[in-house]
């Protein structure tokens, strides 16, 4: 999938490849020309990805080739064992989780899981979890707290499933219980927004001691399309809504909601997933070591104070 703002860069890279092919066929030395074009491509890539608008960052956060929760879990963890079911008759594939080790430390990892293609997206409901998914997450987090295992959550959803059946099954109650219980857990909790963090669907696994976000990830109370439809009755105004909502990692860092911004490789994590995985694993290990030095009571108090500070402002 090619995004609009990536087209000039892709065209330049195609031109470089064409010159290489012609040089091989004609045995002409064009190394200087190729070097100049490659330098220009590097400059253009840096220029494009350092000046993205919130709407463009949202496009990157939704990129179909962006690594998913399972991609990261299987790359950073050892001895990964996926666990299934909420013990109430449901096993939601839109929210996955299980037991693993991170740097030798037993942990529970869980997160939203989008599909890799259209068929898989339909099966996983595009990463929009049902009440059963949040109850499965609660079961796994209770397990982690009982056995003293840190909890690592990975957020990547446009929001919780908003179907009528989800309301019948208690979507709001399921998310609310997760919020309440996560505040009381004694083990360290680290939440990472790896793509799109939308509404209560994100918050259902988003209460933690640390909030991390990738550079081009977004975190929002509602999708810009939904916000534009509500405010202006026109979803086409979503770029203005994205600007106003302050959805980017940079915005959330300035608002002191985000604890750590994870830099992405130039071009986005979908272009260099191995490097992105190394960045994420390093950050998680550093934050986890820091949290393990605190007592459970200290972590709970800091978690409480962290969320109490959110939304506080002074009028001049």
mmCIF file of C-alpha atoms in Angstrom:
data_model
loop_
_atom_site.group_PDB
_atom_site.id
_atom_site.type_symbol
_atom_site.label_atom_id
_atom_site.label_comp_id
_atom_site.label_asym_id
_atom_site.label_seq_id
_atom_site.Cartn_x
_atom_site.Cartn_y
_atom_site.Cartn_z
ATOM 1 C CA UNK A 1 0.000 0.000 0.000
ATOM 2 C CA UNK A 2 1.413 3.360 -1.080
ATOM 3 C CA UNK A 3 0.402 6.497 0.833
ATOM 4 C CA UNK A 4 0.036 9.776 -1.067
ATOM 5 C CA UNK A 5 2.914 11.530 0.669
ATOM 6 C CA UNK A 6 5.232 8.588 -0.078
ATOM 7 C CA UNK A 7 4.770 8.796 -3.864
ATOM 8 C CA UNK A 8 7.598 11.318 -4.624
ATOM 9 C CA UNK A 9 10.039 9.140 -2.693
ATOM 10 C CA UNK A 10 8.925 5.935 -4.406
ATOM 11 C CA UNK A 11 9.192 7.571 -7.838
ATOM 12 C CA UNK A 12 12.742 8.683 -7.060
ATOM 13 C CA UNK A 13 13.688 5.188 -5.875
ATOM 14 C CA UNK A 14 12.243 3.714 -9.087
ATOM 15 C CA UNK A 15 14.326 6.162 -11.089
ATOM 16 C CA UNK A 16 17.477 5.079 -9.246
ATOM 17 C CA UNK A 17 16.701 1.430 -9.955
ATOM 18 C CA UNK A 18 16.063 2.170 -13.641
ATOM 19 C CA UNK A 19 19.441 3.896 -13.947
ATOM 20 C CA UNK A 20 21.106 0.898 -12.268
ATOM 21 C CA UNK A 21 19.427 -1.485 -14.708
ATOM 22 C CA UNK A 22 20.457 0.589 -17.736
ATOM 23 C CA UNK A 23 24.043 0.853 -16.437
ATOM 24 C CA UNK A 24 24.247 -2.935 -16.049
ATOM 25 C CA UNK A 25 22.981 -3.482 -19.610
ATOM 26 C CA UNK A 26 25.304 -0.884 -21.203
ATOM 27 C CA UNK A 27 28.290 -1.321 -18.864
ATOM 28 C CA UNK A 28 28.409 2.441 -18.249
ATOM 29 C CA UNK A 29 29.764 3.854 -14.972
ATOM 30 C CA UNK A 30 27.026 5.979 -13.418
ATOM 31 C CA UNK A 31 28.064 5.528 -9.788
ATOM 32 C CA UNK A 32 28.381 9.287 -9.211
ATOM 33 C CA UNK A 33 24.873 9.958 -10.537
ATOM 34 C CA UNK A 34 23.413 7.124 -8.461
ATOM 35 C CA UNK A 35 25.192 8.362 -5.347
ATOM 36 C CA UNK A 36 23.739 11.852 -5.842
ATOM 37 C CA UNK A 37 20.245 10.465 -6.335
ATOM 38 C CA UNK A 38 20.556 8.224 -3.273
ATOM 39 C CA UNK A 39 21.651 11.227 -1.184
ATOM 40 C CA UNK A 40 18.628 13.101 -2.491
ATOM 41 C CA UNK A 41 16.369 10.142 -1.623
ATOM 42 C CA UNK A 42 17.731 10.108 1.928
ATOM 43 C CA UNK A 43 17.122 13.851 2.288
ATOM 44 C CA UNK A 44 13.612 13.537 0.819
ATOM 45 C CA UNK A 45 12.726 10.652 3.125
ATOM 46 C CA UNK A 46 13.887 12.636 6.153
ATOM 47 C CA UNK A 47 12.043 15.732 4.943
ATOM 48 C CA UNK A 48 8.758 13.873 4.376
ATOM 49 C CA UNK A 49 8.670 11.892 7.610
ATOM 50 C CA UNK A 50 9.804 14.721 9.863
ATOM 51 C CA UNK A 51 6.974 17.027 8.771
ATOM 52 C CA UNK A 52 3.911 14.797 8.814
ATOM 53 C CA UNK A 53 0.514 16.201 9.745
ATOM 54 C CA UNK A 54 -1.656 14.431 12.371
ATOM 55 C CA UNK A 55 -3.833 13.033 9.564
ATOM 56 C CA UNK A 56 -0.764 11.620 7.809
ATOM 57 C CA UNK A 57 0.491 10.056 11.047
ATOM 58 C CA UNK A 58 -2.944 8.452 11.381
ATOM 59 C CA UNK A 59 -2.486 6.949 7.921
ATOM 60 C CA UNK A 60 0.838 5.467 9.024
ATOM 61 C CA UNK A 61 -0.706 4.162 12.255
ATOM 62 C CA UNK A 62 -3.298 2.326 10.151
ATOM 63 C CA UNK A 63 -0.852 1.071 7.533
ATOM 64 C CA UNK A 64 -1.738 -2.574 6.718
ATOM 65 C CA UNK A 65 1.947 -3.595 6.799
ATOM 66 C CA UNK A 66 2.546 -2.047 10.208
ATOM 67 C CA UNK A 67 3.700 -4.739 12.693
ATOM 68 C CA UNK A 68 0.904 -6.114 14.865
ATOM 69 C CA UNK A 69 0.758 -7.165 18.500
ATOM 70 C CA UNK A 70 1.606 -10.782 17.665
ATOM 71 C CA UNK A 71 4.525 -9.647 15.479
ATOM 72 C CA UNK A 72 6.049 -7.764 18.402
ATOM 73 C CA UNK A 73 5.239 -10.369 21.046
ATOM 74 C CA UNK A 74 6.796 -13.187 19.056
ATOM 75 C CA UNK A 75 9.876 -11.073 18.283
ATOM 76 C CA UNK A 76 10.659 -9.617 21.708
ATOM 77 C CA UNK A 77 9.513 -12.478 23.939
ATOM 78 C CA UNK A 78 10.904 -15.935 24.656
ATOM 79 C CA UNK A 79 8.832 -19.076 25.273
ATOM 80 C CA UNK A 80 5.609 -17.371 24.120
ATOM 81 C CA UNK A 81 2.485 -19.384 25.007
ATOM 82 C CA UNK A 82 -0.836 -17.920 23.832
ATOM 83 C CA UNK A 83 -3.782 -18.437 26.185
ATOM 84 C CA UNK A 84 -7.404 -18.462 25.045
ATOM 85 C CA UNK A 85 -10.871 -17.834 26.381
ATOM 86 C CA UNK A 86 -12.590 -15.659 28.980
ATOM 87 C CA UNK A 87 -13.981 -18.723 30.847
ATOM 88 C CA UNK A 88 -17.434 -17.411 29.999
ATOM 89 C CA UNK A 89 -17.905 -19.012 26.610
ATOM 90 C CA UNK A 90 -15.941 -16.593 24.425
ATOM 91 C CA UNK A 91 -12.490 -16.398 22.855
ATOM 92 C CA UNK A 92 -12.223 -13.113 20.992
ATOM 93 C CA UNK A 93 -9.491 -13.198 18.295
ATOM 94 C CA UNK A 94 -9.408 -9.375 18.253
ATOM 95 C CA UNK A 95 -7.598 -9.402 21.607
ATOM 96 C CA UNK A 96 -4.757 -11.865 22.142
ATOM 97 C CA UNK A 97 -2.590 -12.638 25.125
ATOM 98 C CA UNK A 98 -0.452 -15.137 26.904
ATOM 99 C CA UNK A 99 2.681 -15.871 28.928
ATOM 100 C CA UNK A 100 6.227 -15.125 27.837
ATOM 101 C CA UNK A 101 9.624 -13.980 29.057
ATOM 102 C CA UNK A 102 11.222 -10.609 28.414
ATOM 103 C CA UNK A 103 14.934 -10.555 29.119
ATOM 104 C CA UNK A 104 14.472 -13.653 31.274
ATOM 105 C CA UNK A 105 11.623 -12.081 33.294
ATOM 106 C CA UNK A 106 8.291 -13.987 33.214
ATOM 107 C CA UNK A 107 5.589 -11.612 31.950
ATOM 108 C CA UNK A 108 2.044 -11.608 30.640
ATOM 109 C CA UNK A 109 1.678 -9.912 27.250
ATOM 110 C CA UNK A 110 -1.628 -9.003 25.628
ATOM 111 C CA UNK A 111 -2.986 -6.628 23.045
ATOM 112 C CA UNK A 112 -5.329 -5.882 20.171
ATOM 113 C CA UNK A 113 -4.723 -7.907 17.031
ATOM 114 C CA UNK A 114 -5.665 -6.663 13.564
ATOM 115 C CA UNK A 115 -5.674 -8.962 10.553
ATOM 116 C CA UNK A 116 -2.934 -9.309 7.967
ATOM 117 C CA UNK A 117 -5.359 -9.335 5.026
ATOM 118 C CA UNK A 118 -9.057 -8.753 4.398
ATOM 119 C CA UNK A 119 -10.120 -12.273 5.407
ATOM 120 C CA UNK A 120 -8.053 -12.169 8.599
ATOM 121 C CA UNK A 121 -9.302 -8.650 9.384
ATOM 122 C CA UNK A 122 -12.893 -9.838 9.177
ATOM 123 C CA UNK A 123 -12.103 -12.773 11.494
ATOM 124 C CA UNK A 124 -10.401 -10.455 13.988
ATOM 125 C CA UNK A 125 -13.041 -7.734 13.568
ATOM 126 C CA UNK A 126 -10.348 -5.224 12.518
ATOM 127 C CA UNK A 127 -8.893 -5.268 16.028
ATOM 128 C CA UNK A 128 -12.145 -4.118 17.671
ATOM 129 C CA UNK A 129 -12.529 -6.291 20.740
ATOM 130 C CA UNK A 130 -15.825 -7.589 22.122
ATOM 131 C CA UNK A 131 -16.768 -7.754 25.817
ATOM 132 C CA UNK A 132 -15.395 -11.295 25.805
ATOM 133 C CA UNK A 133 -12.058 -9.966 24.619
ATOM 134 C CA UNK A 134 -11.784 -7.537 27.526
ATOM 135 C CA UNK A 135 -12.864 -10.254 29.955
ATOM 136 C CA UNK A 136 -10.174 -12.533 28.522
ATOM 137 C CA UNK A 137 -7.663 -9.715 29.076
ATOM 138 C CA UNK A 138 -8.929 -9.338 32.656
ATOM 139 C CA UNK A 139 -8.481 -13.067 33.285
ATOM 140 C CA UNK A 140 -4.900 -12.954 32.024
ATOM 141 C CA UNK A 141 -4.090 -9.824 34.044
ATOM 142 C CA UNK A 142 -5.569 -11.392 37.191
ATOM 143 C CA UNK A 143 -3.311 -14.387 36.546
ATOM 144 C CA UNK A 144 -0.309 -12.085 36.187
ATOM 145 C CA UNK A 145 -1.093 -10.263 39.418
ATOM 146 C CA UNK A 146 -1.647 -13.507 41.323
ATOM 147 C CA UNK A 147 1.734 -14.908 40.314
ATOM 148 C CA UNK A 148 3.738 -11.676 40.425
ATOM 149 C CA UNK A 149 4.264 -11.333 36.660
ATOM 150 C CA UNK A 150 4.553 -7.841 35.090
ATOM 151 C CA UNK A 151 1.874 -6.971 32.524
ATOM 152 C CA UNK A 152 2.761 -5.622 29.071
ATOM 153 C CA UNK A 153 -0.131 -4.420 26.900
ATOM 154 C CA UNK A 154 -0.029 -3.409 23.224
ATOM 155 C CA UNK A 155 -2.719 -1.026 21.999
ATOM 156 C CA UNK A 156 -3.794 -1.016 18.352
ATOM 157 C CA UNK A 157 -7.520 -0.561 17.752
ATOM 158 C CA UNK A 158 -9.896 2.014 16.242
ATOM 159 C CA UNK A 159 -12.117 1.363 19.261
ATOM 160 C CA UNK A 160 -14.122 -1.313 21.016
ATOM 161 C CA UNK A 161 -16.688 -3.216 18.969
ATOM 162 C CA UNK A 162 -19.753 -0.971 18.851
ATOM 163 C CA UNK A 163 -22.325 -3.508 17.654
ATOM 164 C CA UNK A 164 -25.723 -4.020 19.292
ATOM 165 C CA UNK A 165 -24.672 -7.489 20.432
ATOM 166 C CA UNK A 166 -21.649 -5.982 22.191
ATOM 167 C CA UNK A 167 -23.983 -3.734 24.164
ATOM 168 C CA UNK A 168 -26.186 -6.715 25.013
ATOM 169 C CA UNK A 169 -23.102 -8.530 26.319
ATOM 170 C CA UNK A 170 -22.017 -5.581 28.479
ATOM 171 C CA UNK A 171 -19.269 -3.789 26.561
ATOM 172 C CA UNK A 172 -19.226 -0.749 28.852
ATOM 173 C CA UNK A 173 -19.210 -2.867 31.998
ATOM 174 C CA UNK A 174 -16.370 -5.056 30.723
ATOM 175 C CA UNK A 175 -14.151 -2.064 29.972
ATOM 176 C CA UNK A 176 -15.059 -0.329 33.246
ATOM 177 C CA UNK A 177 -14.123 -3.412 35.291
ATOM 178 C CA UNK A 178 -10.756 -3.564 33.540
ATOM 179 C CA UNK A 179 -10.088 0.096 34.362
ATOM 180 C CA UNK A 180 -10.941 -0.480 38.031
ATOM 181 C CA UNK A 181 -8.894 -3.647 38.397
ATOM 182 C CA UNK A 182 -5.809 -2.345 36.574
ATOM 183 C CA UNK A 183 -5.529 0.510 39.063
ATOM 184 C CA UNK A 184 -5.293 -1.987 41.907
ATOM 185 C CA UNK A 185 -2.792 -4.504 40.534
ATOM 186 C CA UNK A 186 0.442 -4.809 42.488
ATOM 187 C CA UNK A 187 2.619 -5.835 39.533
ATOM 188 C CA UNK A 188 4.234 -3.387 37.070
ATOM 189 C CA UNK A 189 2.076 -2.480 34.057
ATOM 190 C CA UNK A 190 3.532 -1.009 30.851
ATOM 191 C CA UNK A 191 1.171 0.010 28.048
ATOM 192 C CA UNK A 192 2.458 0.690 24.527
ATOM 193 C CA UNK A 193 0.482 2.244 21.673
ATOM 194 C CA UNK A 194 1.935 0.496 18.621
ATOM 195 C CA UNK A 195 -0.535 1.826 16.063
ATOM 196 C CA UNK A 196 -3.984 3.311 16.567
ATOM 197 C CA UNK A 197 -5.264 3.821 20.099
ATOM 198 C CA UNK A 198 -8.959 4.568 19.865
ATOM 199 C CA UNK A 199 -11.457 5.485 22.579
ATOM 200 C CA UNK A 200 -12.511 3.097 25.356
ATOM 201 C CA UNK A 201 -11.310 0.190 23.272
ATOM 202 C CA UNK A 202 -7.761 1.358 23.947
ATOM 203 C CA UNK A 203 -8.388 2.318 27.573
ATOM 204 C CA UNK A 204 -9.674 -1.184 28.355
ATOM 205 C CA UNK A 205 -6.039 -2.331 28.472
ATOM 206 C CA UNK A 206 -4.487 1.127 28.848
ATOM 207 C CA UNK A 207 -4.174 1.796 32.583
ATOM 208 C CA UNK A 208 -0.548 1.388 33.592
ATOM 209 C CA UNK A 209 2.535 2.720 35.323
ATOM 210 C CA UNK A 210 4.088 3.748 31.998
ATOM 211 C CA UNK A 211 2.563 4.736 28.669
ATOM 212 C CA UNK A 212 4.832 4.331 25.644
ATOM 213 C CA UNK A 213 4.012 5.285 22.042
ATOM 214 C CA UNK A 214 5.717 4.866 18.727
ATOM 215 C CA UNK A 215 6.506 8.119 16.962
ATOM 216 C CA UNK A 216 3.779 7.768 14.311
ATOM 217 C CA UNK A 217 1.170 6.091 16.524
ATOM 218 C CA UNK A 218 -1.967 7.967 17.601
ATOM 219 C CA UNK A 219 -4.104 7.945 20.753
ATOM 220 C CA UNK A 220 -7.528 9.567 20.688
ATOM 221 C CA UNK A 221 -10.880 9.771 22.455
ATOM 222 C CA UNK A 222 -12.627 9.187 19.106
ATOM 223 C CA UNK A 223 -11.505 8.647 15.533
ATOM 224 C CA UNK A 224 -11.090 11.913 13.598
ATOM 225 C CA UNK A 225 -13.750 10.698 11.149
ATOM 226 C CA UNK A 226 -16.262 10.203 13.973
ATOM 227 C CA UNK A 227 -15.348 13.538 15.549
ATOM 228 C CA UNK A 228 -15.789 15.382 12.225
ATOM 229 C CA UNK A 229 -19.140 13.686 11.640
ATOM 230 C CA UNK A 230 -20.332 14.759 15.092
ATOM 231 C CA UNK A 231 -19.050 18.350 15.044
ATOM 232 C CA UNK A 232 -19.439 19.295 11.387
ATOM 233 C CA UNK A 233 -21.719 16.560 10.050
ATOM 234 C CA UNK A 234 -18.980 15.922 7.497
ATOM 235 C CA UNK A 235 -16.450 13.075 7.833
ATOM 236 C CA UNK A 236 -14.364 14.699 5.071
ATOM 237 C CA UNK A 237 -13.211 17.240 7.664
ATOM 238 C CA UNK A 238 -11.332 14.549 9.568
ATOM 239 C CA UNK A 239 -7.913 16.216 8.930
ATOM 240 C CA UNK A 240 -9.106 19.301 10.849
ATOM 241 C CA UNK A 241 -10.448 17.055 13.592
ATOM 242 C CA UNK A 242 -7.151 15.162 13.778
ATOM 243 C CA UNK A 243 -5.340 18.480 14.286
ATOM 244 C CA UNK A 244 -7.745 19.633 16.998
ATOM 245 C CA UNK A 245 -7.860 16.348 18.891
ATOM 246 C CA UNK A 246 -4.101 16.358 19.652
ATOM 247 C CA UNK A 247 -3.772 12.684 18.774
ATOM 248 C CA UNK A 248 -0.060 12.379 18.022
ATOM 249 C CA UNK A 249 2.683 11.092 20.290
ATOM 250 C CA UNK A 250 4.301 14.525 20.162
ATOM 251 C CA UNK A 251 1.060 16.172 21.361
ATOM 252 C CA UNK A 252 0.607 13.681 24.186
ATOM 253 C CA UNK A 253 4.221 14.082 25.259
ATOM 254 C CA UNK A 254 3.758 17.850 25.548
ATOM 255 C CA UNK A 255 0.548 17.286 27.537
ATOM 256 C CA UNK A 256 2.505 14.976 29.914
ATOM 257 C CA UNK A 257 0.194 12.041 29.227
ATOM 258 C CA UNK A 258 2.855 10.074 27.404
ATOM 259 C CA UNK A 259 5.828 8.833 29.424
ATOM 260 C CA UNK A 260 8.125 7.772 26.581
ATOM 261 C CA UNK A 261 8.117 8.426 22.852
ATOM 262 C CA UNK A 262 9.684 5.622 20.815
ATOM 263 C CA UNK A 263 11.433 6.878 17.656
ATOM 264 C CA UNK A 264 10.543 5.019 14.476
ATOM 265 C CA UNK A 265 13.022 4.185 11.719
ATOM 266 C CA UNK A 266 12.831 6.777 8.928
ATOM 267 C CA UNK A 267 9.958 5.691 6.706
ATOM 268 C CA UNK A 268 7.944 4.128 9.538
ATOM 269 C CA UNK A 269 8.109 0.843 11.411
ATOM 270 C CA UNK A 270 6.542 -1.044 8.492
ATOM 271 C CA UNK A 271 9.661 -0.338 6.408
ATOM 272 C CA UNK A 272 12.132 -1.560 9.046
ATOM 273 C CA UNK A 273 10.242 -3.848 11.468
ATOM 274 C CA UNK A 274 13.376 -5.539 12.846
ATOM 275 C CA UNK A 275 14.851 -2.213 13.925
ATOM 276 C CA UNK A 276 11.489 -1.162 15.376
ATOM 277 C CA UNK A 277 11.340 -4.373 17.411
ATOM 278 C CA UNK A 278 14.784 -3.684 18.869
ATOM 279 C CA UNK A 279 13.725 -0.148 19.827
ATOM 280 C CA UNK A 280 10.597 -1.465 21.564
ATOM 281 C CA UNK A 281 12.363 -4.270 23.411
ATOM 282 C CA UNK A 282 15.095 -1.964 24.708
ATOM 283 C CA UNK A 283 12.540 0.556 25.977
ATOM 284 C CA UNK A 284 10.386 -2.096 27.661
ATOM 285 C CA UNK A 285 13.363 -3.631 29.445
ATOM 286 C CA UNK A 286 14.543 -0.243 30.698
ATOM 287 C CA UNK A 287 11.093 0.748 31.967
ATOM 288 C CA UNK A 288 10.495 -2.663 33.517
ATOM 289 C CA UNK A 289 13.777 -2.629 35.416
ATOM 290 C CA UNK A 290 12.918 0.830 36.735
ATOM 291 C CA UNK A 291 9.472 -0.265 37.923
ATOM 292 C CA UNK A 292 10.744 -3.458 39.552
ATOM 293 C CA UNK A 293 12.899 -1.354 41.844
ATOM 294 C CA UNK A 294 9.729 0.090 43.418
ATOM 295 C CA UNK A 295 7.501 -1.609 45.965
ATOM 296 C CA UNK A 296 3.938 -2.577 44.946
ATOM 297 C CA UNK A 297 2.580 0.197 47.161
ATOM 298 C CA UNK A 298 4.847 2.784 45.545
ATOM 299 C CA UNK A 299 3.777 1.678 42.061
ATOM 300 C CA UNK A 300 0.097 1.866 42.980
ATOM 301 C CA UNK A 301 0.484 5.360 44.422
ATOM 302 C CA UNK A 302 2.431 6.633 41.413
ATOM 303 C CA UNK A 303 -0.146 5.076 39.070
ATOM 304 C CA UNK A 304 -2.933 6.845 40.943
ATOM 305 C CA UNK A 305 -1.115 10.181 40.906
ATOM 306 C CA UNK A 306 -0.287 9.820 37.202
ATOM 307 C CA UNK A 307 -3.931 9.591 36.196
ATOM 308 C CA UNK A 308 -5.104 12.210 38.694
ATOM 309 C CA UNK A 309 -2.812 14.745 37.001
ATOM 310 C CA UNK A 310 -4.400 14.202 33.591
ATOM 311 C CA UNK A 311 -6.761 16.972 32.522
ATOM 312 C CA UNK A 312 -5.655 19.410 35.220
ATOM 313 C CA UNK A 313 -5.250 22.950 33.914
ATOM 314 C CA UNK A 314 -4.966 26.516 35.192
ATOM 315 C CA UNK A 315 -6.841 29.534 33.875
ATOM 316 C CA UNK A 316 -4.901 32.790 33.637
#
